[in-house]
Amino acid sequence: MRPPRRAAPLPLALGLSLLALLVARGADASVHEYAGGGGFAPRANSFFFHGGSEGLYASDPSSNSSASFIRFDTVVFRRTQESASRHEEMQQKTGLVEAIIVEIQDRDKIGGSYLHSDAICCTPELDKEKSCRVGEVIIRPNPDNPEWPKRIQTFFEGKNEETTMLPQLVSINKTGMYYLYFMFCDPQLKGLKITGRTVWRNPQGYLPGKMAPMMTFYGFMSLAYLALGLLWFIQFVRCWKDILQLHYHITAVIALGMCEMAFWYFEYANFNSTGTRPMGITLWAVTFTAVKKTVSRLLLLVVSMGYGVVLPTLGGITSRVAALGSIYFVASEALELVENLGNINDFSGKTRLFLVLPVAILDATFIIWIFSSLSRTLEKLQLRRSMAKLELYRKFTNSLAVSVLISIAWIGYELYFNATDPLSELWQRAWIIPAFWNVLSYALLAIICILWSPSRNPTGFAYSEDAGEGADEEGLSLVGSAMKGTGDMVNMHIFPEDKRA
């Protein structure tokens, strides 16, 4: 759906800006690019640059093609001219940069905590105790695997301003969440920049560990939508002469769901094969997701208003419903683009919050408007003594209320999960969170298909002429009150299909 004409310039400019930003950043994920000369941040007595983090499964020793690894491709370090000029041309090892790979459970082995020191880099005092070497990051080897945490050293030579890290491949033989940091201890290297890339691979492909189960999930969901679509199509054809306008809307949502799941499956399959996200497929998948989320919410809204059952048309509210849907589509498309076309571990929390808030507020607006409309519809049906229709809407209201309660409970679990797992140690279970919202959305659609299934005798829920009341009772005041009540509901995605890794 397109936004209203008056609001078009701002959403269009926002969309173009976001798209340009994403194209500039690239759509890499398992291929971690360090473009633009990333800088190092100070921490304790060290300087570090976060090179990436992913969940990796252990290599399969029985198959060479099922290797899990981190590969360094053309990583270049560049120091300032002032730093380089402090050394002589013939000097060797005039600066040290270290690549540290650590499995998250071994994080306490980085730094001097086991030596009762807050230092990350070795100090002269600790060097005298033969505990480490000055100028290096303090690492306590894992007794069960002395080579880990992994340290890879790269030295500057003479007065050279640049040095290139030797191409290396680090095999992963233990399943875990791995973090890569580039670090240096020499304050004279302050201002160091890094360019290049690293490639991370799991035994079954390039999908990050926390995203890998989603490919299988999207495959199953594609089949589930296909099954629902076939059953709906059979009933649709059988009752062709008695089809209502509402049935076409439901058909459109089913078709969008089938396309959405199929696109995401092929996007993940391509990503798994190549290590980079296919821009074209990802854009289509993101757009189908935004369209389907918008149309699904509009379907719930118009059903709640009694469209085709209590009201023949939406009357004067049509433009308001269309405007809300248009705004929601633009906000949802922007959020999906940024979430799915950026580096998986370089996503700015502030940027995401800026885009999540409008979507969450609009979701809350939909929720309040839907339940307000349901209340009005139930009241009208009760006054008219339309018992069959009343029973139909009561079942729909109960189903929607149960979904809201389940959603609130799941939001609580999601907040608890994120709060207790800041370092993604539970990455193998993280896929369940976005998968749940897809399942809930599918369940609500299936309930609507059952309740409003095409019938050769649709008078049980079709609009009849004695209804006689228009839709003008609904007004913008309802939307206004909904917006005011969203302060504590900004995280309530009752009907989301979000794809977070």
JSON list of N, CA and C in Angstrom, two decimals, residues 392-461:
[
{"chain": "A", "resi": 392, "resn": "LEU", "atom": "N", "xyz": [-20.33, -16.22, 16.31]},
{"chain": "A", "resi": 392, "resn": "LEU", "atom": "CA", "xyz": [-19.13, -16.19, 15.48]},
{"chain": "A", "resi": 392, "resn": "LEU", "atom": "C", "xyz": [-18.13, -15.15, 16.01]},
{"chain": "A", "resi": 393, "resn": "TYR", "atom": "N", "xyz": [-18.62, -13.96, 16.31]},
{"chain": "A", "resi": 393, "resn": "TYR", "atom": "CA", "xyz": [-17.74, -12.90, 16.78]},
{"chain": "A", "resi": 393, "resn": "TYR", "atom": "C", "xyz": [-17.25, -13.13, 18.20]},
{"chain": "A", "resi": 394, "resn": "ARG", "atom": "N", "xyz": [-18.03, -13.82, 18.99]},
{"chain": "A", "resi": 394, "resn": "ARG", "atom": "CA", "xyz": [-17.56, -14.16, 20.33]},
{"chain": "A", "resi": 394, "resn": "ARG", "atom": "C", "xyz": [-16.37, -15.12, 20.26]},
{"chain": "A", "resi": 395, "resn": "LYS", "atom": "N", "xyz": [-16.46, -16.09, 19.35]},
{"chain": "A", "resi": 395, "resn": "LYS", "atom": "CA", "xyz": [-15.34, -17.02, 19.18]},
{"chain": "A", "resi": 395, "resn": "LYS", "atom": "C", "xyz": [-14.10, -16.28, 18.68]},
{"chain": "A", "resi": 396, "resn": "PHE", "atom": "N", "xyz": [-14.32, -15.36, 17.75]},
{"chain": "A", "resi": 396, "resn": "PHE", "atom": "CA", "xyz": [-13.19, -14.58, 17.23]},
{"chain": "A", "resi": 396, "resn": "PHE", "atom": "C", "xyz": [-12.57, -13.71, 18.33]},
{"chain": "A", "resi": 397, "resn": "THR", "atom": "N", "xyz": [-13.43, -13.07, 19.14]},
{"chain": "A", "resi": 397, "resn": "THR", "atom": "CA", "xyz": [-12.94, -12.22, 20.24]},
{"chain": "A", "resi": 397, "resn": "THR", "atom": "C", "xyz": [-12.16, -13.04, 21.25]},
{"chain": "A", "resi": 398, "resn": "ASN", "atom": "N", "xyz": [-12.68, -14.22, 21.59]},
{"chain": "A", "resi": 398, "resn": "ASN", "atom": "CA", "xyz": [-11.98, -15.07, 22.56]},
{"chain": "A", "resi": 398, "resn": "ASN", "atom": "C", "xyz": [-10.62, -15.51, 22.02]},
{"chain": "A", "resi": 399, "resn": "SER", "atom": "N", "xyz": [-10.57, -15.86, 20.74]},
{"chain": "A", "resi": 399, "resn": "SER", "atom": "CA", "xyz": [-9.31, -16.28, 20.13]},
{"chain": "A", "resi": 399, "resn": "SER", "atom": "C", "xyz": [-8.30, -15.14, 20.15]},
{"chain": "A", "resi": 400, "resn": "LEU", "atom": "N", "xyz": [-8.78, -13.94, 19.84]},
{"chain": "A", "resi": 400, "resn": "LEU", "atom": "CA", "xyz": [-7.90, -12.78, 19.81]},
{"chain": "A", "resi": 400, "resn": "LEU", "atom": "C", "xyz": [-7.40, -12.44, 21.22]},
{"chain": "A", "resi": 401, "resn": "ALA", "atom": "N", "xyz": [-8.30, -12.55, 22.21]},
{"chain": "A", "resi": 401, "resn": "ALA", "atom": "CA", "xyz": [-7.92, -12.26, 23.59]},
{"chain": "A", "resi": 401, "resn": "ALA", "atom": "C", "xyz": [-6.87, -13.25, 24.08]},
{"chain": "A", "resi": 402, "resn": "VAL", "atom": "N", "xyz": [-7.04, -14.53, 23.73]},
{"chain": "A", "resi": 402, "resn": "VAL", "atom": "CA", "xyz": [-6.06, -15.54, 24.12]},
{"chain": "A", "resi": 402, "resn": "VAL", "atom": "C", "xyz": [-4.71, -15.25, 23.48]},
{"chain": "A", "resi": 403, "resn": "SER", "atom": "N", "xyz": [-4.73, -14.84, 22.21]},
{"chain": "A", "resi": 403, "resn": "SER", "atom": "CA", "xyz": [-3.47, -14.52, 21.53]},
{"chain": "A", "resi": 403, "resn": "SER", "atom": "C", "xyz": [-2.77, -13.33, 22.18]},
{"chain": "A", "resi": 404, "resn": "VAL", "atom": "N", "xyz": [-3.55, -12.35, 22.67]},
{"chain": "A", "resi": 404, "resn": "VAL", "atom": "CA", "xyz": [-2.97, -11.20, 23.35]},
{"chain": "A", "resi": 404, "resn": "VAL", "atom": "C", "xyz": [-2.31, -11.64, 24.65]},
{"chain": "A", "resi": 405, "resn": "LEU", "atom": "N", "xyz": [-2.99, -12.48, 25.42]},
{"chain": "A", "resi": 405, "resn": "LEU", "atom": "CA", "xyz": [-2.43, -12.95, 26.68]},
{"chain": "A", "resi": 405, "resn": "LEU", "atom": "C", "xyz": [-1.15, -13.76, 26.44]},
{"chain": "A", "resi": 406, "resn": "ILE", "atom": "N", "xyz": [-1.19, -14.62, 25.42]},
{"chain": "A", "resi": 406, "resn": "ILE", "atom": "CA", "xyz": [0.01, -15.40, 25.09]},
{"chain": "A", "resi": 406, "resn": "ILE", "atom": "C", "xyz": [1.14, -14.48, 24.66]},
{"chain": "A", "resi": 407, "resn": "SER", "atom": "N", "xyz": [0.81, -13.45, 23.88]},
{"chain": "A", "resi": 407, "resn": "SER", "atom": "CA", "xyz": [1.82, -12.51, 23.40]},
{"chain": "A", "resi": 407, "resn": "SER", "atom": "C", "xyz": [2.47, -11.76, 24.55]},
{"chain": "A", "resi": 408, "resn": "ILE", "atom": "N", "xyz": [1.64, -11.31, 25.50]},
{"chain": "A", "resi": 408, "resn": "ILE", "atom": "CA", "xyz": [2.18, -10.59, 26.65]},
{"chain": "A", "resi": 408, "resn": "ILE", "atom": "C", "xyz": [3.13, -11.49, 27.44]},
{"chain": "A", "resi": 409, "resn": "ALA", "atom": "N", "xyz": [2.70, -12.74, 27.65]},
{"chain": "A", "resi": 409, "resn": "ALA", "atom": "CA", "xyz": [3.56, -13.69, 28.37]},
{"chain": "A", "resi": 409, "resn": "ALA", "atom": "C", "xyz": [4.87, -13.92, 27.62]},
{"chain": "A", "resi": 410, "resn": "TRP", "atom": "N", "xyz": [4.78, -14.02, 26.29]},
{"chain": "A", "resi": 410, "resn": "TRP", "atom": "CA", "xyz": [6.00, -14.26, 25.50]},
{"chain": "A", "resi": 410, "resn": "TRP", "atom": "C", "xyz": [6.91, -13.04, 25.48]},
{"chain": "A", "resi": 411, "resn": "ILE", "atom": "N", "xyz": [6.32, -11.85, 25.46]},
{"chain": "A", "resi": 411, "resn": "ILE", "atom": "CA", "xyz": [7.13, -10.63, 25.53]},
{"chain": "A", "resi": 411, "resn": "ILE", "atom": "C", "xyz": [7.91, -10.60, 26.84]},
{"chain": "A", "resi": 412, "resn": "GLY", "atom": "N", "xyz": [7.24, -11.00, 27.94]},
{"chain": "A", "resi": 412, "resn": "GLY", "atom": "CA", "xyz": [7.93, -11.09, 29.22]},
{"chain": "A", "resi": 412, "resn": "GLY", "atom": "C", "xyz": [9.10, -12.06, 29.17]},
{"chain": "A", "resi": 413, "resn": "TYR", "atom": "N", "xyz": [8.86, -13.22, 28.54]},
{"chain": "A", "resi": 413, "resn": "TYR", "atom": "CA", "xyz": [9.94, -14.20, 28.41]},
{"chain": "A", "resi": 413, "resn": "TYR", "atom": "C", "xyz": [11.07, -13.66, 27.54]},
{"chain": "A", "resi": 414, "resn": "GLU", "atom": "N", "xyz": [10.70, -12.96, 26.47]},
{"chain": "A", "resi": 414, "resn": "GLU", "atom": "CA", "xyz": [11.71, -12.41, 25.56]},
{"chain": "A", "resi": 414, "resn": "GLU", "atom": "C", "xyz": [12.58, -11.37, 26.27]},
{"chain": "A", "resi": 415, "resn": "LEU", "atom": "N", "xyz": [11.95, -10.50, 27.07]},
{"chain": "A", "resi": 415, "resn": "LEU", "atom": "CA", "xyz": [12.71, -9.51, 27.84]},
{"chain": "A", "resi": 415, "resn": "LEU", "atom": "C", "xyz": [13.62, -10.19, 28.84]},
{"chain": "A", "resi": 416, "resn": "TYR", "atom": "N", "xyz": [13.11, -11.23, 29.50]},
{"chain": "A", "resi": 416, "resn": "TYR", "atom": "CA", "xyz": [13.93, -11.99, 30.46]},
{"chain": "A", "resi": 416, "resn": "TYR", "atom": "C", "xyz": [15.10, -12.66, 29.75]},
{"chain": "A", "resi": 417, "resn": "PHE", "atom": "N", "xyz": [14.83, -13.25, 28.60]},
{"chain": "A", "resi": 417, "resn": "PHE", "atom": "CA", "xyz": [15.86, -13.94, 27.83]},
{"chain": "A", "resi": 417, "resn": "PHE", "atom": "C", "xyz": [16.98, -12.99, 27.44]},
{"chain": "A", "resi": 418, "resn": "ASN", "atom": "N", "xyz": [16.61, -11.82, 26.93]},
{"chain": "A", "resi": 418, "resn": "ASN", "atom": "CA", "xyz": [17.61, -10.85, 26.50]},
{"chain": "A", "resi": 418, "resn": "ASN", "atom": "C", "xyz": [18.38, -10.25, 27.67]},
{"chain": "A", "resi": 419, "resn": "ALA", "atom": "N", "xyz": [17.68, -10.06, 28.80]},
{"chain": "A", "resi": 419, "resn": "ALA", "atom": "CA", "xyz": [18.33, -9.46, 29.97]},
{"chain": "A", "resi": 419, "resn": "ALA", "atom": "C", "xyz": [19.32, -10.42, 30.61]},
{"chain": "A", "resi": 420, "resn": "THR", "atom": "N", "xyz": [19.03, -11.71, 30.58]},
{"chain": "A", "resi": 420, "resn": "THR", "atom": "CA", "xyz": [19.89, -12.70, 31.23]},
{"chain": "A", "resi": 420, "resn": "THR", "atom": "C", "xyz": [20.93, -13.30, 30.30]},
{"chain": "A", "resi": 421, "resn": "ASP", "atom": "N", "xyz": [20.89, -12.88, 29.03]},
{"chain": "A", "resi": 421, "resn": "ASP", "atom": "CA", "xyz": [21.86, -13.44, 28.08]},
{"chain": "A", "resi": 421, "resn": "ASP", "atom": "C", "xyz": [22.48, -12.32, 27.24]},
{"chain": "A", "resi": 422, "resn": "PRO", "atom": "N", "xyz": [23.17, -11.37, 27.88]},
{"chain": "A", "resi": 422, "resn": "PRO", "atom": "CA", "xyz": [23.71, -10.23, 27.13]},
{"chain": "A", "resi": 422, "resn": "PRO", "atom": "C", "xyz": [24.83, -10.61, 26.18]},
{"chain": "A", "resi": 423, "resn": "LEU", "atom": "N", "xyz": [25.51, -11.75, 26.41]},
{"chain": "A", "resi": 423, "resn": "LEU", "atom": "CA", "xyz": [26.63, -12.15, 25.56]},
{"chain": "A", "resi": 423, "resn": "LEU", "atom": "C", "xyz": [26.26, -13.27, 24.59]},
{"chain": "A", "resi": 424, "resn": "SER", "atom": "N", "xyz": [24.96, -13.54, 24.45]},
{"chain": "A", "resi": 424, "resn": "SER", "atom": "CA", "xyz": [24.46, -14.55, 23.49]},
{"chain": "A", "resi": 424, "resn": "SER", "atom": "C", "xyz": [25.00, -15.95, 23.78]},
{"chain": "A", "resi": 425, "resn": "GLU", "atom": "N", "xyz": [25.14, -16.29, 25.05]},
{"chain": "A", "resi": 425, "resn": "GLU", "atom": "CA", "xyz": [25.58, -17.65, 25.39]},
{"chain": "A", "resi": 425, "resn": "GLU", "atom": "C", "xyz": [24.50, -18.67, 25.06]},
{"chain": "A", "resi": 426, "resn": "LEU", "atom": "N", "xyz": [23.25, -18.24, 25.01]},
{"chain": "A", "resi": 426, "resn": "LEU", "atom": "CA", "xyz": [22.14, -19.15, 24.69]},
{"chain": "A", "resi": 426, "resn": "LEU", "atom": "C", "xyz": [21.76, -19.04, 23.21]},
{"chain": "A", "resi": 427, "resn": "TRP", "atom": "N", "xyz": [22.75, -18.81, 22.37]},
{"chain": "A", "resi": 427, "resn": "TRP", "atom": "CA", "xyz": [22.50, -18.56, 20.95]},
{"chain": "A", "resi": 427, "resn": "TRP", "atom": "C", "xyz": [21.81, -19.71, 20.25]},
{"chain": "A", "resi": 428, "resn": "GLN", "atom": "N", "xyz": [21.97, -20.93, 20.74]},
{"chain": "A", "resi": 428, "resn": "GLN", "atom": "CA", "xyz": [21.35, -22.08, 20.08]},
{"chain": "A", "resi": 428, "resn": "GLN", "atom": "C", "xyz": [19.84, -22.11, 20.25]},
{"chain": "A", "resi": 429, "resn": "ARG", "atom": "N", "xyz": [19.32, -21.33, 21.21]},
{"chain": "A", "resi": 429, "resn": "ARG", "atom": "CA", "xyz": [17.88, -21.26, 21.42]},
{"chain": "A", "resi": 429, "resn": "ARG", "atom": "C", "xyz": [17.27, -19.95, 20.95]},
{"chain": "A", "resi": 430, "resn": "ALA", "atom": "N", "xyz": [18.10, -19.03, 20.50]},
{"chain": "A", "resi": 430, "resn": "ALA", "atom": "CA", "xyz": [17.63, -17.68, 20.16]},
{"chain": "A", "resi": 430, "resn": "ALA", "atom": "C", "xyz": [16.63, -17.69, 19.00]},
{"chain": "A", "resi": 431, "resn": "TRP", "atom": "N", "xyz": [16.72, -18.67, 18.10]},
{"chain": "A", "resi": 431, "resn": "TRP", "atom": "CA", "xyz": [15.84, -18.69, 16.93]},
{"chain": "A", "resi": 431, "resn": "TRP", "atom": "C", "xyz": [14.37, -18.87, 17.31]},
{"chain": "A", "resi": 432, "resn": "ILE", "atom": "N", "xyz": [14.12, -19.41, 18.51]},
{"chain": "A", "resi": 432, "resn": "ILE", "atom": "CA", "xyz": [12.74, -19.69, 18.93]},
{"chain": "A", "resi": 432, "resn": "ILE", "atom": "C", "xyz": [11.94, -18.40, 19.06]},
{"chain": "A", "resi": 433, "resn": "ILE", "atom": "N", "xyz": [12.62, -17.29, 19.43]},
{"chain": "A", "resi": 433, "resn": "ILE", "atom": "CA", "xyz": [11.90, -16.04, 19.68]},
{"chain": "A", "resi": 433, "resn": "ILE", "atom": "C", "xyz": [11.25, -15.49, 18.41]},
{"chain": "A", "resi": 434, "resn": "PRO", "atom": "N", "xyz": [11.99, -15.28, 17.30]},
{"chain": "A", "resi": 434, "resn": "PRO", "atom": "CA", "xyz": [11.29, -14.81, 16.09]},
{"chain": "A", "resi": 434, "resn": "PRO", "atom": "C", "xyz": [10.37, -15.86, 15.50]},
{"chain": "A", "resi": 435, "resn": "ALA", "atom": "N", "xyz": [10.71, -17.14, 15.69]},
{"chain": "A", "resi": 435, "resn": "ALA", "atom": "CA", "xyz": [9.86, -18.20, 15.14]},
{"chain": "A", "resi": 435, "resn": "ALA", "atom": "C", "xyz": [8.48, -18.19, 15.79]},
{"chain": "A", "resi": 436, "resn": "PHE", "atom": "N", "xyz": [8.42, -17.88, 17.09]},
{"chain": "A", "resi": 436, "resn": "PHE", "atom": "CA", "xyz": [7.14, -17.88, 17.81]},
{"chain": "A", "resi": 436, "resn": "PHE", "atom": "C", "xyz": [6.15, -16.92, 17.16]},
{"chain": "A", "resi": 437, "resn": "TRP", "atom": "N", "xyz": [6.62, -15.70, 16.81]},
{"chain": "A", "resi": 437, "resn": "TRP", "atom": "CA", "xyz": [5.70, -14.71, 16.26]},
{"chain": "A", "resi": 437, "resn": "TRP", "atom": "C", "xyz": [5.15, -15.15, 14.91]},
{"chain": "A", "resi": 438, "resn": "ASN", "atom": "N", "xyz": [5.96, -15.85, 14.13]},
{"chain": "A", "resi": 438, "resn": "ASN", "atom": "CA", "xyz": [5.46, -16.39, 12.86]},
{"chain": "A", "resi": 438, "resn": "ASN", "atom": "C", "xyz": [4.39, -17.44, 13.09]},
{"chain": "A", "resi": 439, "resn": "VAL", "atom": "N", "xyz": [4.61, -18.29, 14.09]},
{"chain": "A", "resi": 439, "resn": "VAL", "atom": "CA", "xyz": [3.63, -19.35, 14.39]},
{"chain": "A", "resi": 439, "resn": "VAL", "atom": "C", "xyz": [2.33, -18.73, 14.90]},
{"chain": "A", "resi": 440, "resn": "LEU", "atom": "N", "xyz": [2.42, -17.71, 15.76]},
{"chain": "A", "resi": 440, "resn": "LEU", "atom": "CA", "xyz": [1.22, -17.07, 16.29]},
{"chain": "A", "resi": 440, "resn": "LEU", "atom": "C", "xyz": [0.43, -16.38, 15.17]},
{"chain": "A", "resi": 441, "resn": "SER", "atom": "N", "xyz": [1.13, -15.71, 14.27]},
{"chain": "A", "resi": 441, "resn": "SER", "atom": "CA", "xyz": [0.47, -15.07, 13.14]},
{"chain": "A", "resi": 441, "resn": "SER", "atom": "C", "xyz": [-0.26, -16.10, 12.27]},
{"chain": "A", "resi": 442, "resn": "TYR", "atom": "N", "xyz": [0.41, -17.23, 12.04]},
{"chain": "A", "resi": 442, "resn": "TYR", "atom": "CA", "xyz": [-0.19, -18.30, 11.25]},
{"chain": "A", "resi": 442, "resn": "TYR", "atom": "C", "xyz": [-1.43, -18.85, 11.95]},
{"chain": "A", "resi": 443, "resn": "ALA", "atom": "N", "xyz": [-1.36, -19.03, 13.27]},
{"chain": "A", "resi": 443, "resn": "ALA", "atom": "CA", "xyz": [-2.49, -19.57, 14.03]},
{"chain": "A", "resi": 443, "resn": "ALA", "atom": "C", "xyz": [-3.70, -18.64, 13.95]},
{"chain": "A", "resi": 444, "resn": "LEU", "atom": "N", "xyz": [-3.47, -17.32, 14.06]},
{"chain": "A", "resi": 444, "resn": "LEU", "atom": "CA", "xyz": [-4.58, -16.37, 13.96]},
{"chain": "A", "resi": 444, "resn": "LEU", "atom": "C", "xyz": [-5.21, -16.41, 12.57]},
{"chain": "A", "resi": 445, "resn": "LEU", "atom": "N", "xyz": [-4.38, -16.52, 11.54]},
{"chain": "A", "resi": 445, "resn": "LEU", "atom": "CA", "xyz": [-4.90, -16.61, 10.18]},
{"chain": "A", "resi": 445, "resn": "LEU", "atom": "C", "xyz": [-5.72, -17.88, 9.99]},
{"chain": "A", "resi": 446, "resn": "ALA", "atom": "N", "xyz": [-5.23, -19.00, 10.55]},
{"chain": "A", "resi": 446, "resn": "ALA", "atom": "CA", "xyz": [-5.97, -20.26, 10.43]},
{"chain": "A", "resi": 446, "resn": "ALA", "atom": "C", "xyz": [-7.32, -20.16, 11.14]},
{"chain": "A", "resi": 447, "resn": "ILE", "atom": "N", "xyz": [-7.37, -19.48, 12.29]},
{"chain": "A", "resi": 447, "resn": "ILE", "atom": "CA", "xyz": [-8.64, -19.32, 13.02]},
{"chain": "A", "resi": 447, "resn": "ILE", "atom": "C", "xyz": [-9.63, -18.52, 12.19]},
{"chain": "A", "resi": 448, "resn": "ILE", "atom": "N", "xyz": [-9.15, -17.44, 11.55]},
{"chain": "A", "resi": 448, "resn": "ILE", "atom": "CA", "xyz": [-10.03, -16.65, 10.70]},
{"chain": "A", "resi": 448, "resn": "ILE", "atom": "C", "xyz": [-10.53, -17.48, 9.52]},
{"chain": "A", "resi": 449, "resn": "CYS", "atom": "N", "xyz": [-9.64, -18.30, 8.96]},
{"chain": "A", "resi": 449, "resn": "CYS", "atom": "CA", "xyz": [-10.06, -19.16, 7.83]},
{"chain": "A", "resi": 449, "resn": "CYS", "atom": "C", "xyz": [-11.14, -20.15, 8.26]},
{"chain": "A", "resi": 450, "resn": "ILE", "atom": "N", "xyz": [-11.04, -20.65, 9.48]},
{"chain": "A", "resi": 450, "resn": "ILE", "atom": "CA", "xyz": [-12.04, -21.61, 9.98]},
{"chain": "A", "resi": 450, "resn": "ILE", "atom": "C", "xyz": [-13.37, -20.90, 10.25]},
{"chain": "A", "resi": 451, "resn": "LEU", "atom": "N", "xyz": [-13.31, -19.75, 10.92]},
{"chain": "A", "resi": 451, "resn": "LEU", "atom": "CA", "xyz": [-14.54, -19.04, 11.29]},
{"chain": "A", "resi": 451, "resn": "LEU", "atom": "C", "xyz": [-15.25, -18.46, 10.08]},
{"chain": "A", "resi": 452, "resn": "TRP", "atom": "N", "xyz": [-14.49, -17.96, 9.10]},
{"chain": "A", "resi": 452, "resn": "TRP", "atom": "CA", "xyz": [-15.09, -17.33, 7.92]},
{"chain": "A", "resi": 452, "resn": "TRP", "atom": "C", "xyz": [-14.89, -18.20, 6.67]},
{"chain": "A", "resi": 453, "resn": "SER", "atom": "N", "xyz": [-14.90, -19.48, 6.85]},
{"chain": "A", "resi": 453, "resn": "SER", "atom": "CA", "xyz": [-14.72, -20.39, 5.72]},
{"chain": "A", "resi": 453, "resn": "SER", "atom": "C", "xyz": [-15.85, -20.21, 4.70]},
{"chain": "A", "resi": 454, "resn": "PRO", "atom": "N", "xyz": [-15.51, -20.22, 3.39]},
{"chain": "A", "resi": 454, "resn": "PRO", "atom": "CA", "xyz": [-16.57, -20.10, 2.37]},
{"chain": "A", "resi": 454, "resn": "PRO", "atom": "C", "xyz": [-17.64, -21.18, 2.54]},
{"chain": "A", "resi": 455, "resn": "SER", "atom": "N", "xyz": [-18.89, -20.77, 2.34]},
{"chain": "A", "resi": 455, "resn": "SER", "atom": "CA", "xyz": [-20.00, -21.70, 2.53]},
{"chain": "A", "resi": 455, "resn": "SER", "atom": "C", "xyz": [-21.04, -21.47, 1.45]},
{"chain": "A", "resi": 456, "resn": "ARG", "atom": "N", "xyz": [-21.77, -22.53, 1.10]},
{"chain": "A", "resi": 456, "resn": "ARG", "atom": "CA", "xyz": [-22.84, -22.40, 0.11]},
{"chain": "A", "resi": 456, "resn": "ARG", "atom": "C", "xyz": [-24.05, -21.67, 0.69]},
{"chain": "A", "resi": 457, "resn": "ASN", "atom": "N", "xyz": [-24.05, -21.50, 2.00]},
{"chain": "A", "resi": 457, "resn": "ASN", "atom": "CA", "xyz": [-25.13, -20.75, 2.65]},
{"chain": "A", "resi": 457, "resn": "ASN", "atom": "C", "xyz": [-24.50, -19.74, 3.60]},
{"chain": "A", "resi": 458, "resn": "PRO", "atom": "N", "xyz": [-23.96, -18.62, 3.04]},
{"chain": "A", "resi": 458, "resn": "PRO", "atom": "CA", "xyz": [-23.19, -17.68, 3.84]},
{"chain": "A", "resi": 458, "resn": "PRO", "atom": "C", "xyz": [-24.04, -16.72, 4.66]},
{"chain": "A", "resi": 459, "resn": "THR", "atom": "N", "xyz": [-25.38, -16.91, 4.70]},
{"chain": "A", "resi": 459, "resn": "THR", "atom": "CA", "xyz": [-26.24, -15.96, 5.41]},
{"chain": "A", "resi": 459, "resn": "THR", "atom": "C", "xyz": [-25.95, -15.95, 6.90]},
{"chain": "A", "resi": 460, "resn": "GLY", "atom": "N", "xyz": [-25.26, -16.98, 7.39]},
{"chain": "A", "resi": 460, "resn": "GLY", "atom": "CA", "xyz": [-24.94, -17.01, 8.82]},
{"chain": "A", "resi": 460, "resn": "GLY", "atom": "C", "xyz": [-24.02, -15.89, 9.23]},
{"chain": "A", "resi": 461, "resn": "PHE", "atom": "N", "xyz": [-23.17, -15.42, 8.28]},
{"chain": "A", "resi": 461, "resn": "PHE", "atom": "CA", "xyz": [-22.29, -14.31, 8.66]},
{"chain": "A", "resi": 461, "resn": "PHE", "atom": "C", "xyz": [-22.20, -13.24, 7.58]}
]
